[in-house]
GROMACS .gro file of C-alpha atoms in nm:
model
  454
    1MET     CA    1  -7.138  -4.779  -1.893
    2THR     CA    2  -7.389  -4.494  -1.924
    3GLY     CA    3  -7.410  -4.531  -2.301
    4ILE     CA    4  -7.450  -4.909  -2.285
    5LYS     CA    5  -7.722  -4.868  -2.021
    6PHE     CA    6  -7.915  -4.627  -2.243
    7ALA     CA    7  -7.881  -4.845  -2.552
    8TRP     CA    8  -7.983  -5.157  -2.361
    9SER     CA    9  -8.288  -4.979  -2.224
   10ALA     CA   10  -8.381  -4.861  -2.576
   11LEU     CA   11  -8.369  -5.225  -2.685
   12GLY     CA   12  -8.608  -5.326  -2.407
   13GLY     CA   13  -8.338  -5.519  -2.223
   14ASP     CA   14  -8.349  -5.619  -1.857
   15ALA     CA   15  -8.133  -5.381  -1.653
   16ALA     CA   16  -8.041  -5.670  -1.423
   17LEU     CA   17  -7.817  -5.807  -1.701
   18LEU     CA   18  -7.597  -5.497  -1.727
   19PRO     CA   19  -7.345  -5.616  -1.463
   20GLN     CA   20  -7.252  -5.891  -1.711
   21VAL     CA   21  -7.079  -5.628  -1.927
   22SER     CA   22  -6.718  -5.525  -1.869
   23THR     CA   23  -6.525  -5.272  -2.074
   24VAL     CA   24  -6.165  -5.199  -2.165
   25VAL     CA   25  -6.144  -4.825  -2.224
   26ARG     CA   26  -5.852  -4.717  -2.442
   27GLU     CA   27  -5.748  -4.356  -2.477
   28GLY     CA   28  -5.691  -4.250  -2.835
   29ALA     CA   29  -5.938  -4.493  -2.993
   30LEU     CA   30  -6.180  -4.319  -3.229
   31GLN     CA   31  -6.049  -3.984  -3.115
   32GLY     CA   32  -6.260  -3.681  -3.205
   33ARG     CA   33  -6.442  -3.386  -3.059
   34LEU     CA   34  -6.766  -3.577  -3.022
   35PRO     CA   35  -6.784  -3.897  -2.810
   36ALA     CA   36  -6.770  -4.138  -3.104
   37ARG     CA   37  -6.574  -4.387  -2.892
   38GLU     CA   38  -6.850  -4.394  -2.630
   39LEU     CA   39  -7.116  -4.434  -2.900
   40ALA     CA   40  -6.928  -4.722  -3.061
   41ARG     CA   41  -6.867  -4.896  -2.729
   42ALA     CA   42  -7.233  -4.862  -2.631
   43CYS     CA   43  -7.366  -5.004  -2.958
   44VAL     CA   44  -7.127  -5.299  -2.961
   45GLY     CA   45  -7.178  -5.367  -2.590
   46ALA     CA   46  -7.556  -5.372  -2.624
   47CYS     CA   47  -7.529  -5.602  -2.924
   48ALA     CA   48  -7.297  -5.844  -2.747
   49LEU     CA   49  -7.527  -5.852  -2.444
   50ALA     CA   50  -7.826  -5.924  -2.668
   51GLY     CA   51  -7.632  -6.210  -2.825
   52ALA     CA   52  -7.530  -6.348  -2.487
   53GLU     CA   53  -7.889  -6.325  -2.362
   54LEU     CA   54  -8.025  -6.521  -2.660
   55GLY     CA   55  -7.736  -6.766  -2.632
   56ALA     CA   56  -7.820  -6.835  -2.268
   57ARG     CA   57  -8.184  -6.888  -2.361
   58ARG     CA   58  -8.103  -7.136  -2.636
   59GLY     CA   59  -7.814  -7.301  -2.455
   60GLY     CA   60  -8.013  -7.367  -2.139
   61LEU     CA   61  -7.757  -7.179  -1.930
   62VAL     CA   62  -7.823  -7.081  -1.571
   63GLY     CA   63  -7.692  -6.728  -1.629
   64VAL     CA   64  -7.609  -6.498  -1.917
   65PRO     CA   65  -7.242  -6.523  -2.022
   66GLY     CA   66  -7.013  -6.233  -1.942
   67VAL     CA   67  -6.962  -5.972  -2.215
   68ARG     CA   68  -6.631  -5.797  -2.276
   69VAL     CA   69  -6.611  -5.479  -2.485
   70ASP     CA   70  -6.260  -5.368  -2.578
   71ASP     CA   71  -6.223  -5.024  -2.735
   72GLY     CA   72  -5.936  -5.157  -2.946
   73ALA     CA   73  -6.151  -5.423  -3.109
   74VAL     CA   74  -6.436  -5.174  -3.149
   75ALA     CA   75  -6.214  -4.911  -3.314
   76ALA     CA   76  -6.069  -5.166  -3.557
   77ALA     CA   77  -6.418  -5.289  -3.650
   78PHE     CA   78  -6.554  -4.937  -3.699
   79HIS     CA   79  -6.272  -4.889  -3.953
   80SER     CA   80  -6.328  -5.228  -4.117
   81GLU     CA   81  -6.365  -5.081  -4.466
   82ARG     CA   82  -6.028  -4.906  -4.423
   83HIS     CA   83  -5.846  -5.211  -4.286
   84LEU     CA   84  -5.960  -5.450  -4.557
   85LEU     CA   85  -5.688  -5.559  -4.798
   86VAL     CA   86  -5.754  -5.782  -5.098
   87ASP     CA   87  -5.428  -5.945  -5.211
   88GLY     CA   88  -5.249  -5.654  -5.048
   89ARG     CA   89  -5.456  -5.388  -5.226
   90ALA     CA   90  -5.640  -5.127  -5.022
   91PRO     CA   91  -5.995  -5.046  -5.138
   92VAL     CA   92  -6.109  -4.703  -5.250
   93THR     CA   93  -6.365  -4.591  -4.993
   94PHE     CA   94  -6.483  -4.267  -5.156
   95ALA     CA   95  -6.502  -4.176  -5.525
   96PRO     CA   96  -6.353  -3.846  -5.654
   97LEU     CA   97  -6.696  -3.678  -5.664
   98SER     CA   98  -6.786  -3.786  -5.308
   99ARG     CA   99  -6.652  -3.498  -5.101
  100PHE     CA  100  -6.705  -3.149  -4.960
  101TRP     CA  101  -6.737  -2.860  -5.207
  102ARG     CA  102  -6.749  -2.486  -5.158
  103THR     CA  103  -7.065  -2.316  -5.272
  104ALA     CA  104  -7.150  -1.949  -5.316
  105ASP     CA  105  -7.259  -1.927  -4.952
  106GLY     CA  106  -7.100  -2.219  -4.770
  107TRP     CA  107  -7.043  -2.590  -4.819
  108VAL     CA  108  -7.217  -2.893  -4.960
  109ARG     CA  109  -7.123  -3.260  -4.953
  110THR     CA  110  -7.201  -3.502  -5.233
  111HIS     CA  111  -7.208  -3.879  -5.249
  112ALA     CA  112  -7.134  -4.033  -5.588
  113ASN     CA  113  -6.971  -4.369  -5.520
  114TYR     CA  114  -7.228  -4.555  -5.728
  115PRO     CA  115  -7.230  -4.488  -6.105
  116HIS     CA  116  -7.603  -4.403  -6.114
  117HIS     CA  117  -7.564  -4.149  -5.833
  118ARG     CA  118  -7.265  -3.993  -6.010
  119ALA     CA  119  -7.462  -3.967  -6.334
  120ARG     CA  120  -7.756  -3.798  -6.160
  121LEU     CA  121  -7.528  -3.549  -5.986
  122LEU     CA  122  -7.367  -3.453  -6.314
  123ASP     CA  123  -7.703  -3.425  -6.487
  124ALA     CA  124  -7.836  -3.196  -6.213
  125LEU     CA  125  -7.534  -2.969  -6.248
  126GLY     CA  126  -7.518  -2.992  -6.626
  127VAL     CA  127  -7.145  -3.061  -6.632
  128PRO     CA  128  -6.914  -3.341  -6.755
  129ASP     CA  129  -6.750  -3.598  -6.528
  130ASP     CA  130  -6.467  -3.368  -6.426
  131VAL     CA  131  -6.376  -3.248  -6.076
  132ALA     CA  132  -6.288  -2.896  -6.194
  133ALA     CA  133  -6.618  -2.863  -6.380
  134VAL     CA  134  -6.818  -2.975  -6.078
  135GLU     CA  135  -6.622  -2.741  -5.854
  136ALA     CA  136  -6.691  -2.443  -6.080
  137ALA     CA  137  -7.062  -2.520  -6.110
  138LEU     CA  138  -7.109  -2.555  -5.735
  139ALA     CA  139  -6.919  -2.236  -5.657
  140GLU     CA  140  -7.186  -2.039  -5.841
  141ARG     CA  141  -7.485  -2.175  -5.650
  142SER     CA  142  -7.612  -2.166  -5.293
  143SER     CA  143  -7.586  -2.478  -5.079
  144LEU     CA  144  -7.961  -2.523  -5.043
  145GLU     CA  145  -8.012  -2.471  -5.415
  146VAL     CA  146  -7.762  -2.749  -5.486
  147GLU     CA  147  -7.921  -2.977  -5.226
  148GLU     CA  148  -8.267  -2.945  -5.376
  149ALA     CA  149  -8.158  -2.963  -5.739
  150VAL     CA  150  -7.946  -3.275  -5.694
  151TYR     CA  151  -8.208  -3.456  -5.487
  152ALA     CA  152  -8.474  -3.368  -5.744
  153ALA     CA  153  -8.256  -3.539  -6.005
  154GLY     CA  154  -8.223  -3.853  -5.788
  155GLY     CA  155  -7.868  -3.774  -5.674
  156LEU     CA  156  -7.723  -3.705  -5.332
  157ALA     CA  157  -7.604  -3.371  -5.199
  158VAL     CA  158  -7.658  -3.214  -4.859
  159ALA     CA  159  -7.593  -2.858  -4.745
  160LEU     CA  160  -7.376  -2.807  -4.440
  161ARG     CA  161  -7.579  -2.707  -4.135
  162THR     CA  162  -7.484  -2.612  -3.782
  163PRO     CA  163  -7.631  -2.811  -3.492
  164LYS     CA  164  -7.866  -2.521  -3.418
  165GLU     CA  165  -7.982  -2.501  -3.778
  166TRP     CA  166  -8.048  -2.874  -3.788
  167ALA     CA  167  -8.227  -2.874  -3.452
  168VAL     CA  168  -8.506  -2.653  -3.589
  169HIS     CA  169  -8.530  -2.833  -3.925
  170GLU     CA  170  -8.859  -3.019  -3.962
  171GLN     CA  171  -8.678  -3.347  -4.026
  172ALA     CA  172  -8.464  -3.313  -3.714
  173VAL     CA  173  -8.769  -3.238  -3.503
  174ALA     CA  174  -8.943  -3.550  -3.636
  175VAL     CA  175  -8.635  -3.764  -3.572
  176ALA     CA  176  -8.578  -3.638  -3.218
  177ALA     CA  177  -8.937  -3.720  -3.125
  178ARG     CA  178  -8.877  -4.092  -3.191
  179PRO     CA  179  -8.698  -4.344  -2.968
  180LEU     CA  180  -8.347  -4.453  -3.057
  181VAL     CA  181  -8.482  -4.801  -3.134
  182GLU     CA  182  -8.841  -4.832  -3.252
  183ARG     CA  183  -8.996  -5.164  -3.152
  184GLU     CA  184  -9.339  -5.292  -3.246
  185ARG     CA  185  -9.535  -5.614  -3.215
  186LEU     CA  186  -9.728  -5.673  -3.538
  187ASP     CA  187  -9.962  -5.959  -3.446
  188SER     CA  188 -10.032  -6.237  -3.198
  189ALA     CA  189  -9.833  -6.514  -3.367
  190ARG     CA  190  -9.749  -6.799  -3.133
  191ALA     CA  191  -9.427  -6.804  -2.936
  192ARG     CA  192  -9.115  -6.896  -3.127
  193VAL     CA  193  -8.979  -7.240  -3.044
  194LEU     CA  194  -8.601  -7.210  -3.032
  195THR     CA  195  -8.412  -7.533  -3.080
  196PRO     CA  196  -8.133  -7.588  -2.825
  197VAL     CA  197  -7.777  -7.504  -2.924
  198ASP     CA  198  -7.451  -7.640  -2.790
  199GLY     CA  199  -7.108  -7.485  -2.780
  200PRO     CA  200  -6.837  -7.397  -2.800
  201PRO     CA  201  -6.870  -7.171  -2.973
  202LEU     CA  202  -7.212  -7.073  -2.847
  203LEU     CA  203  -7.401  -6.947  -3.155
  204PRO     CA  204  -7.721  -6.767  -3.049
  205ALA     CA  205  -7.853  -6.735  -3.406
  206ALA     CA  206  -7.766  -7.086  -3.524
  207GLY     CA  207  -8.030  -7.234  -3.756
  208LEU     CA  208  -8.205  -6.901  -3.813
  209ARG     CA  209  -8.249  -6.778  -4.169
  210VAL     CA  210  -8.198  -6.410  -4.248
  211LEU     CA  211  -8.298  -6.245  -4.575
  212ASP     CA  212  -8.057  -5.955  -4.617
  213LEU     CA  213  -8.208  -5.682  -4.839
  214THR     CA  214  -7.956  -5.413  -4.750
  215ARG     CA  215  -7.683  -5.200  -4.902
  216VAL     CA  216  -7.415  -4.980  -4.751
  217LEU     CA  217  -7.330  -4.978  -4.467
  218ALA     CA  218  -7.541  -5.005  -4.153
  219GLY     CA  219  -7.766  -5.286  -4.277
  220PRO     CA  220  -7.480  -5.507  -4.402
  221VAL     CA  221  -7.295  -5.454  -4.071
  222ALA     CA  222  -7.605  -5.578  -3.887
  223THR     CA  223  -7.643  -5.888  -4.102
  224ARG     CA  224  -7.267  -5.953  -4.092
  225THR     CA  225  -7.304  -5.963  -3.714
  226LEU     CA  226  -7.599  -6.203  -3.730
  227ALA     CA  227  -7.388  -6.425  -3.955
  228LEU     CA  228  -7.109  -6.417  -3.696
  229LEU     CA  229  -7.357  -6.546  -3.439
  230GLY     CA  230  -7.455  -6.843  -3.654
  231ALA     CA  231  -7.740  -6.726  -3.876
  232ASP     CA  232  -7.770  -6.840  -4.237
  233VAL     CA  233  -7.763  -6.498  -4.401
  234LEU     CA  234  -7.854  -6.470  -4.768
  235ARG     CA  235  -7.793  -6.128  -4.914
  236VAL     CA  236  -8.029  -6.051  -5.201
  237ASP     CA  237  -7.957  -5.774  -5.453
  238THR     CA  238  -8.120  -5.669  -5.775
  239PRO     CA  239  -7.907  -5.779  -6.072
  240HIS     CA  240  -7.946  -5.431  -6.222
  241LEU     CA  241  -7.742  -5.247  -5.956
  242PRO     CA  242  -7.416  -5.430  -5.881
  243GLU     CA  243  -7.259  -5.365  -5.543
  244LEU     CA  244  -6.912  -5.215  -5.524
  245PRO     CA  245  -6.682  -5.520  -5.492
  246ASP     CA  246  -6.466  -5.401  -5.202
  247GLN     CA  247  -6.768  -5.277  -5.012
  248HIS     CA  248  -6.937  -5.612  -5.060
  249ALA     CA  249  -6.625  -5.797  -4.943
  250ASP     CA  250  -6.595  -5.589  -4.625
  251THR     CA  251  -6.951  -5.658  -4.511
  252GLY     CA  252  -6.988  -6.003  -4.667
  253PHE     CA  253  -6.813  -6.216  -4.403
  254GLY     CA  254  -7.020  -6.518  -4.304
  255LYS     CA  255  -7.286  -6.455  -4.568
  256ARG     CA  256  -7.397  -6.591  -4.902
  257SER     CA  257  -7.485  -6.358  -5.190
  258THR     CA  258  -7.744  -6.390  -5.464
  259THR     CA  259  -7.925  -6.167  -5.714
  260LEU     CA  260  -8.298  -6.162  -5.768
  261ASP     CA  261  -8.538  -5.945  -5.965
  262LEU     CA  262  -8.823  -5.899  -5.718
  263ALA     CA  263  -9.072  -5.841  -6.000
  264ALA     CA  264  -8.967  -6.114  -6.243
  265ASP     CA  265  -8.857  -6.373  -5.984
  266ARG     CA  266  -9.140  -6.325  -5.737
  267ARG     CA  267  -9.205  -6.696  -5.688
  268THR     CA  268  -8.844  -6.753  -5.586
  269PHE     CA  269  -8.857  -6.468  -5.336
  270GLU     CA  270  -9.179  -6.601  -5.182
  271GLU     CA  271  -9.016  -6.941  -5.140
  272LEU     CA  272  -8.727  -6.776  -4.956
  273LEU     CA  273  -8.964  -6.572  -4.740
  274ALA     CA  274  -9.170  -6.878  -4.649
  275ALA     CA  275  -8.869  -7.031  -4.473
  276ALA     CA  276  -8.713  -6.709  -4.338
  277ASP     CA  277  -8.701  -6.610  -3.971
  278VAL     CA  278  -8.573  -6.254  -4.017
  279VAL     CA  279  -8.591  -5.997  -4.299
  280VAL     CA  280  -8.358  -5.697  -4.281
  281THR     CA  281  -8.410  -5.406  -4.520
  282GLY     CA  282  -8.185  -5.106  -4.577
  283TYR     CA  283  -8.361  -4.911  -4.849
  284ARG     CA  284  -8.558  -4.588  -4.817
  285PRO     CA  285  -8.874  -4.639  -4.610
  286GLY     CA  286  -9.156  -4.732  -4.847
  287ALA     CA  287  -8.924  -4.813  -5.139
  288LEU     CA  288  -8.993  -5.187  -5.110
  289ASP     CA  289  -9.363  -5.158  -5.028
  290ARG     CA  290  -9.462  -5.185  -5.395
  291PHE     CA  291  -9.314  -5.534  -5.393
  292GLY     CA  292  -9.529  -5.632  -5.095
  293LEU     CA  293  -9.235  -5.596  -4.858
  294SER     CA  294  -9.377  -5.363  -4.595
  295PRO     CA  295  -9.339  -5.503  -4.242
  296GLN     CA  296  -9.712  -5.567  -4.214
  297ALA     CA  297  -9.735  -5.742  -4.552
  298LEU     CA  298  -9.434  -5.961  -4.477
  299ALA     CA  299  -9.573  -6.063  -4.138
  300GLU     CA  300  -9.911  -6.147  -4.291
  301ARG     CA  301  -9.746  -6.391  -4.532
  302ARG     CA  302  -9.494  -6.522  -4.277
  303PRO     CA  303  -9.640  -6.498  -3.922
  304GLY     CA  304  -9.374  -6.497  -3.654
  305LEU     CA  305  -9.125  -6.308  -3.869
  306VAL     CA  306  -8.884  -6.045  -3.735
  307VAL     CA  307  -8.863  -5.748  -3.973
  308ALA     CA  308  -8.579  -5.500  -3.923
  309GLN     CA  309  -8.549  -5.172  -4.110
  310VAL     CA  310  -8.272  -4.913  -4.122
  311SER     CA  311  -8.262  -4.588  -4.317
  312ALA     CA  312  -8.066  -4.265  -4.324
  313TRP     CA  313  -8.330  -4.008  -4.231
  314GLY     CA  314  -8.605  -4.215  -4.069
  315ALA     CA  315  -8.954  -4.315  -4.178
  316TYR     CA  316  -9.114  -3.985  -4.083
  317GLY     CA  317  -9.074  -3.617  -4.161
  318PRO     CA  318  -9.026  -3.442  -4.498
  319TRP     CA  319  -8.702  -3.628  -4.576
  320ARG     CA  320  -8.840  -3.976  -4.508
  321GLU     CA  321  -8.821  -4.075  -4.876
  322ARG     CA  322  -8.476  -3.930  -4.938
  323ARG     CA  323  -8.170  -4.140  -4.995
  324GLY     CA  324  -7.879  -4.086  -4.761
  325PHE     CA  325  -7.549  -4.211  -4.627
  326ASP     CA  326  -7.349  -4.166  -4.307
  327SER     CA  327  -7.136  -3.886  -4.452
  328LEU     CA  328  -7.445  -3.689  -4.556
  329VAL     CA  329  -7.618  -3.730  -4.221
  330GLN     CA  330  -7.304  -3.594  -4.055
  331VAL     CA  331  -7.325  -3.285  -4.277
  332ALA     CA  332  -7.695  -3.219  -4.221
  333SER     CA  333  -7.693  -3.280  -3.845
  334GLY     CA  334  -7.411  -3.041  -3.758
  335ILE     CA  335  -7.155  -3.312  -3.686
  336ALA     CA  336  -6.936  -3.191  -3.974
  337VAL     CA  337  -6.932  -2.843  -3.818
  338LEU     CA  338  -6.849  -2.973  -3.471
  339GLU     CA  339  -6.569  -3.194  -3.605
  340GLY     CA  340  -6.435  -2.931  -3.845
  341SER     CA  341  -6.257  -2.596  -3.828
  342GLU     CA  342  -6.321  -2.240  -3.937
  343GLU     CA  343  -6.152  -2.322  -4.268
  344GLN     CA  344  -6.352  -2.632  -4.360
  345PRO     CA  345  -6.595  -2.896  -4.230
  346GLY     CA  346  -6.475  -3.220  -4.074
  347ALA     CA  347  -6.596  -3.571  -4.007
  348LEU     CA  348  -6.613  -3.831  -3.733
  349PRO     CA  349  -6.304  -4.050  -3.697
  350ALA     CA  350  -6.503  -4.337  -3.848
  351GLN     CA  351  -6.838  -4.387  -4.017
  352ALA     CA  352  -6.971  -4.431  -3.666
  353LEU     CA  353  -7.334  -4.362  -3.751
  354ASP     CA  354  -7.334  -4.649  -3.999
  355HIS     CA  355  -7.141  -4.896  -3.786
  356GLY     CA  356  -7.310  -4.800  -3.459
  357THR     CA  357  -7.659  -4.819  -3.604
  358GLY     CA  358  -7.570  -5.152  -3.764
  359TYR     CA  359  -7.476  -5.309  -3.431
  360LEU     CA  360  -7.789  -5.165  -3.269
  361LEU     CA  361  -8.000  -5.310  -3.550
  362ALA     CA  362  -7.846  -5.654  -3.498
  363ALA     CA  363  -7.908  -5.618  -3.125
  364ALA     CA  364  -8.273  -5.527  -3.188
  365VAL     CA  365  -8.316  -5.842  -3.398
  366LEU     CA  366  -8.156  -6.059  -3.130
  367ARG     CA  367  -8.372  -5.908  -2.858
  368ALA     CA  368  -8.685  -5.952  -3.072
  369LEU     CA  369  -8.602  -6.321  -3.113
  370THR     CA  370  -8.558  -6.357  -2.738
  371GLU     CA  371  -8.888  -6.181  -2.668
  372GLN     CA  372  -9.065  -6.397  -2.925
  373SER     CA  373  -8.952  -6.709  -2.742
  374TYR     CA  374  -9.150  -6.592  -2.437
  375GLU     CA  375  -9.432  -6.381  -2.578
  376GLY     CA  376  -9.471  -6.465  -2.948
  377GLY     CA  377  -9.581  -6.210  -3.206
  378SER     CA  378  -9.427  -6.100  -3.532
  379ARG     CA  379  -9.186  -5.816  -3.456
  380PHE     CA  380  -9.080  -5.496  -3.629
  381VAL     CA  381  -8.771  -5.296  -3.530
  382ARG     CA  382  -8.652  -4.977  -3.696
  383LEU     CA  383  -8.353  -4.746  -3.664
  384ALA     CA  384  -8.224  -4.440  -3.849
  385LEU     CA  385  -7.878  -4.291  -3.885
  386ALA     CA  386  -8.019  -3.945  -3.815
  387ARG     CA  387  -8.159  -4.064  -3.481
  388THR     CA  388  -7.824  -4.217  -3.388
  389ALA     CA  389  -7.663  -3.884  -3.481
  390GLU     CA  390  -7.904  -3.701  -3.249
  391TRP     CA  391  -7.800  -3.932  -2.965
  392LEU     CA  392  -7.432  -3.872  -3.037
  393VAL     CA  393  -7.463  -3.493  -3.046
  394ASN     CA  394  -7.713  -3.438  -2.767
  395GLY     CA  395  -7.738  -3.745  -2.550
  396ILE     CA  396  -7.453  -3.985  -2.496
  397GLY     CA  397  -7.192  -3.766  -2.328
  398ALA     CA  398  -6.823  -3.833  -2.273
  399GLY     CA  399  -6.710  -4.140  -2.084
  400ALA     CA  400  -6.455  -4.210  -1.815
  401ALA     CA  401  -6.078  -4.194  -1.850
  402GLY     CA  402  -5.907  -4.481  -2.026
  403ASP     CA  403  -5.773  -4.797  -1.869
  404ASP     CA  404  -5.508  -4.829  -2.137
  405SER     CA  405  -5.387  -4.666  -2.458
  406TYR     CA  406  -5.479  -4.747  -2.815
  407ASP     CA  407  -5.166  -4.831  -3.012
  408GLY     CA  408  -5.333  -4.918  -3.339
  409PRO     CA  409  -5.548  -5.198  -3.480
  410GLY     CA  410  -5.276  -5.464  -3.508
  411PRO     CA  411  -5.401  -5.708  -3.241
  412TRP     CA  412  -5.751  -5.705  -3.394
  413LEU     CA  413  -5.656  -5.768  -3.756
  414THR     CA  414  -5.624  -6.112  -3.914
  415GLY     CA  415  -5.614  -6.274  -4.256
  416THR     CA  416  -5.764  -6.558  -4.456
  417ASP     CA  417  -5.772  -6.699  -4.805
  418SER     CA  418  -6.093  -6.667  -5.004
  419SER     CA  419  -6.232  -6.690  -5.354
  420LEU     CA  420  -6.170  -6.314  -5.373
  421GLY     CA  421  -5.801  -6.354  -5.290
  422ARG     CA  422  -5.599  -6.321  -4.971
  423LEU     CA  423  -5.789  -6.097  -4.729
  424ARG     CA  424  -5.674  -5.891  -4.433
  425TYR     CA  425  -5.965  -5.779  -4.220
  426ALA     CA  426  -6.077  -5.660  -3.878
  427LEU     CA  427  -6.201  -5.919  -3.633
  428PRO     CA  428  -6.556  -5.880  -3.500
  429PRO     CA  429  -6.586  -5.673  -3.179
  430VAL     CA  430  -6.892  -5.857  -3.046
  431SER     CA  431  -6.757  -6.081  -2.772
  432PHE     CA  432  -6.904  -6.285  -2.487
  433ALA     CA  433  -6.782  -6.587  -2.291
  434GLY     CA  434  -6.802  -6.900  -2.505
  435GLY     CA  435  -6.909  -6.706  -2.813
  436PRO     CA  436  -6.752  -6.699  -3.161
  437VAL     CA  437  -6.431  -6.507  -3.223
  438ASP     CA  438  -6.445  -6.494  -3.605
  439TRP     CA  439  -6.681  -6.564  -3.894
  440ALA     CA  440  -6.722  -6.922  -4.011
  441ARG     CA  441  -6.652  -6.834  -4.373
  442PRO     CA  442  -6.499  -6.550  -4.576
  443PRO     CA  443  -6.701  -6.333  -4.816
  444VAL     CA  444  -6.789  -6.456  -5.164
  445PRO     CA  445  -6.816  -6.266  -5.494
  446TRP     CA  446  -7.130  -6.061  -5.536
  447GLY     CA  447  -7.425  -6.262  -5.665
  448SER     CA  448  -7.234  -6.592  -5.677
  449ASP     CA  449  -7.480  -6.808  -5.480
  450PRO     CA  450  -7.812  -6.964  -5.584
  451ALA     CA  451  -8.130  -6.804  -5.447
  452ARG     CA  452  -8.211  -7.077  -5.198
  453TRP     CA  453  -8.148  -7.168  -4.837
  454VAL     CA  454  -7.875  -7.410  -4.740
   0.00000   0.00000   0.00000
């Protein structure tokens, strides 16, 4: 419970509610050298408690419903992109050029799942789209040289660092100085009036409208969780950068999906914003500001809004404007060294930084909504994968021995028909008494919905 206690405190939660949480600890779930299982359990537990708290508020309940966190359900959900099957076909989670490579002095990891990132990587190296050619080019250069050259070209590559090397890096110092969950009140907007909800299932976010401006993976996990809890989530993407279909399916449960050019279709976006309760963004800090989408600008146009932001490296420090993904943060922060061997770097047993931060982000939104119902004020919450990584490496610690064993994800997998085909997927791990056990609808094809609220 130590991890859940810390996460709940970071969210501003009342410590008196912690006894409502019970856990099922399973040995072998998310097994690794670092306490990824404890991190995952803490993030999901805090999220479920935030949902139960808001549900009690809206449902007029005397007490907050009990929360149950099962390591088996958590492990299955943290591997959701691996468990997804579409008509029996397993998705490809990493492209051929997204991997570790030897350099002249060590290792570097690249991320090239998207076509535009792959093209920029190849341009920076001056080689064709061929694994052998990339391998040869990287072997001749130092890791830091590759990192800087690829980032300068708009691609993604990060040099392997030890925990000690990362700890003294200017970006790591900036990240460690910030709280796990940044929370800010933006104005003095009046208290939010929450309409009552009935169950079962008890849906804490029912009737709330969420604009989902996120891409892989933490942001979509957060908004997928808000959709589970009853929110009308509309994911909005630019039509110029299609999402990877399997990735979109994995994180699209419960949501609708539309495309919108924020420059050309500004009137449509403003109409959506005018009726939104929550805006979640997952792009580099500042990247959306030119469209008038900074937290302050959004709250000025829509007082009482909750704005949630997640990024890889944080909104501060020299890397604040850099793109990043879970795998790259693991490499920079020393996690890949701690999980690896003398022969080569390793990785966490799941993309735990992405998934964990996603559940914390959803929890921060839920808690902000609860606080608004008492105190008012537009709210801004912000998290970063690099800050979650710092907590994992230096703060969370190992948990207690298991109550049971983890024998695989079977009990937490299910299936449904959809417009994408027959889907097998992991059930949501967020669970509280009387709450939902699955999403109300399956994912839809990318960009298939109109840009309007239901």
